[in-house]
Amino acid sequence: MQDANLRYPEIGISEVSLTFGGKIGYLDEQFCQVEDLQDEASPNFAEEVVTLFFKDSARLMSNIELALEKYPKDFNRWDAYMQQLKGSCSSIGASRMKCEFMSFRDYCGQGNVEGCMRSFQKVKREHTVLRQKLETYFQLLRQAGPAGAATRPVM
Amino acid sequence: MAVATETPFHVLAVDDSLPDRKLIERLLKTSSFQVTTVDSGSKALQFLGLHDEESPVSVHADQLDVAVNLIITDYCMPGMTGYDLLKKIKESSSLRDIPVVIMSSENIPSRINRCLEEGADEFFLKPVRLSDMSKLKPHILKSRCKEHYHQEQHQQIDSNSNESSNPTNNSSNSRKRKAADDEILPQTNRLRHS
């Protein structure tokens, strides 16, 4: 199966991160799976799912933000909330966000409040960047129209 | 051997996450299932004709507007978890034969085993893929064989002279669909005897 990062070179979704000792793109193969579910009957399926994801994840993140403030050192609760967000992220293939969850979990395990806070801020940043990139991506797809869609690599 | 076109099987999908619900619905529809989605275990039970506030009530076939052939549910949900839902379904005499599949984004062997021991037919690790959908139909067909077998047993006890391959629906356990069961039952009959 083609690497998601090769599929979207024009948007910079293929930009990689050298954190975690390896290369991780913004999106992984799961995003390709989501796109592949599109057809003539559901031509905007991927964009619809992504829109729902960002709506849902914004809500989950404000829950987490509240929990970090309202329930100090409640690592179990923090971890549980992050798990929900992580689940959503893996459904659309948000790989960089997913990686940061592992750091957060580690910090929870260590009882490291400062680490948790930093990690969560990173998640927020990744979330914002991903949203911008995907907005651009879908915009370009719309502008390209049917011709653009035809030249996109097909699995 | 060509199989007659069937009425699509109906799957009830339960997930509190909106994007995940949309995804599972699409995966199921792409795989030719009819789909109903709900966002909680209690809504699932309502749809199935059970009310979790009261003790489980035996459901007559008439109370189910549309028969459900399989239930696929997320594990982690607020309130009633997928595991709790599974238990309620298995405790119900009218629903226990409906195959249940659990989904989870966490790969926790003890969780998986617990679900399978409680009677879940399958466990999917999220994100669920199109290839996972092909695992669903065998569970549905297996349960229909079981149901048909139970119906036949019941019939044999009732009367000796019935030669029809389509037993009449006299069991409160039946989840018979309103249409097209005639096409299905002979097929499962064939599966059982082959």
CSV table of C-alpha atoms in Angstrom, one decimal, chain A residues 4-119:
chain,number,residue,atom,x,y,z
A,4,ALA,CA,0.3,8.3,2.7
A,5,ASN,CA,3.2,10.8,2.8
A,6,LEU,CA,4.0,10.2,-0.9
A,7,ARG,CA,0.4,10.7,-1.8
A,8,TYR,CA,0.2,14.3,-0.7
A,9,PRO,CA,3.5,15.9,-1.5
A,10,GLU,CA,2.0,19.2,-2.7
A,11,ILE,CA,0.4,20.0,0.6
A,12,GLY,CA,3.4,19.3,2.8
A,13,ILE,CA,1.4,16.6,4.6
A,14,SER,CA,4.4,14.5,3.8
A,15,GLU,CA,6.6,16.7,6.0
A,16,VAL,CA,8.3,14.5,8.5
A,17,SER,CA,9.3,14.9,12.1
A,18,LEU,CA,12.6,13.7,13.3
A,19,THR,CA,11.3,13.4,16.9
A,20,PHE,CA,11.0,10.0,18.4
A,21,GLY,CA,14.1,8.9,16.6
A,22,GLY,CA,12.2,8.4,13.3
A,23,LYS,CA,10.3,9.9,10.5
A,24,ILE,CA,6.6,10.4,11.2
A,25,GLY,CA,4.4,12.1,8.7
A,26,TYR,CA,1.3,14.1,9.7
A,27,LEU,CA,-1.0,11.4,8.3
A,28,ASP,CA,-0.6,7.7,8.1
A,29,GLU,CA,-2.0,4.9,6.0
A,30,GLN,CA,-5.3,5.1,7.8
A,31,PHE,CA,-6.1,8.4,6.1
A,32,CYS,CA,-5.7,6.7,2.7
A,33,GLN,CA,-8.2,4.0,3.9
A,34,VAL,CA,-10.6,6.8,4.7
A,35,GLU,CA,-10.2,8.4,1.3
A,36,ASP,CA,-10.6,5.1,-0.4
A,37,LEU,CA,-14.1,4.8,1.0
A,38,GLN,CA,-15.1,7.6,-1.3
A,39,ASP,CA,-17.1,7.0,-4.4
A,40,GLU,CA,-19.5,8.8,-6.7
A,41,ALA,CA,-22.3,8.4,-4.2
A,42,SER,CA,-20.1,9.8,-1.4
A,43,PRO,CA,-17.6,12.0,-3.1
A,44,ASN,CA,-16.8,14.2,0.0
A,45,PHE,CA,-16.7,11.4,2.5
A,46,ALA,CA,-13.1,12.0,3.7
A,47,GLU,CA,-13.7,15.7,4.2
A,48,GLU,CA,-16.9,15.0,6.1
A,49,VAL,CA,-15.2,12.6,8.4
A,50,VAL,CA,-12.3,15.0,8.9
A,51,THR,CA,-14.7,17.9,9.7
A,52,LEU,CA,-16.4,15.7,12.3
A,53,PHE,CA,-13.1,14.7,13.7
A,54,PHE,CA,-12.0,18.3,14.3
A,55,LYS,CA,-15.4,19.2,15.8
A,56,ASP,CA,-15.1,16.2,18.1
A,57,SER,CA,-11.5,16.6,19.0
A,58,ALA,CA,-11.9,20.3,19.8
A,59,ARG,CA,-14.5,19.3,22.3
A,60,LEU,CA,-12.4,16.6,23.8
A,61,MET,CA,-9.4,18.9,24.0
A,62,SER,CA,-11.3,21.5,26.0
A,63,ASN,CA,-12.5,18.7,28.3
A,64,ILE,CA,-8.8,17.8,28.8
A,65,GLU,CA,-7.9,21.4,29.4
A,66,LEU,CA,-10.6,21.7,32.0
A,67,ALA,CA,-9.5,18.4,33.7
A,68,LEU,CA,-5.9,19.5,33.8
A,69,GLU,CA,-7.0,22.5,35.7
A,70,LYS,CA,-9.9,21.2,37.8
A,71,TYR,CA,-8.5,17.8,38.8
A,72,PRO,CA,-4.8,18.4,39.7
A,73,LYS,CA,-2.6,15.4,39.5
A,74,ASP,CA,-5.5,13.2,38.6
A,75,PHE,CA,-3.4,11.2,36.2
A,76,ASN,CA,-5.9,8.4,35.7
A,77,ARG,CA,-8.5,10.9,34.6
A,78,TRP,CA,-6.2,12.8,32.4
A,79,ASP,CA,-5.0,9.6,30.7
A,80,ALA,CA,-8.6,8.4,30.2
A,81,TYR,CA,-9.5,11.7,28.5
A,82,MET,CA,-6.5,11.6,26.3
A,83,GLN,CA,-7.3,8.0,25.4
A,84,GLN,CA,-10.6,9.2,23.9
A,85,LEU,CA,-8.8,11.8,21.9
A,86,LYS,CA,-6.2,9.2,20.8
A,87,GLY,CA,-8.9,6.9,19.6
A,88,SER,CA,-10.3,9.6,17.4
A,89,CYS,CA,-6.9,10.5,16.0
A,90,SER,CA,-6.2,6.9,15.0
A,91,SER,CA,-9.4,6.8,13.1
A,92,ILE,CA,-8.3,9.4,10.7
A,93,GLY,CA,-4.6,8.6,10.7
A,94,ALA,CA,-3.3,11.6,12.6
A,95,SER,CA,0.1,10.0,13.3
A,96,ARG,CA,2.0,12.9,14.8
A,97,MET,CA,-0.7,13.5,17.3
A,98,LYS,CA,-0.9,9.8,18.1
A,99,CYS,CA,2.8,9.8,18.9
A,100,GLU,CA,2.5,12.6,21.4
A,101,PHE,CA,-0.1,10.7,23.3
A,102,MET,CA,2.5,8.1,24.1
A,103,SER,CA,4.6,10.8,25.7
A,104,PHE,CA,1.7,12.1,27.6
A,105,ARG,CA,1.0,8.6,28.9
A,106,ASP,CA,4.6,8.2,30.0
A,107,TYR,CA,4.4,11.5,31.9
A,108,CYS,CA,1.2,10.4,33.6
A,109,GLY,CA,2.9,7.1,34.6
A,110,GLN,CA,5.8,9.1,36.1
A,111,GLY,CA,3.5,11.5,37.9
A,112,ASN,CA,5.1,14.3,36.0
A,113,VAL,CA,2.7,17.2,35.9
A,114,GLU,CA,5.0,19.6,34.1
A,115,GLY,CA,5.6,16.9,31.4
A,116,CYS,CA,1.9,16.3,31.0
A,117,MET,CA,1.2,20.0,30.5
A,118,ARG,CA,4.0,20.4,27.9
A,119,SER,CA,2.9,17.3,26.1
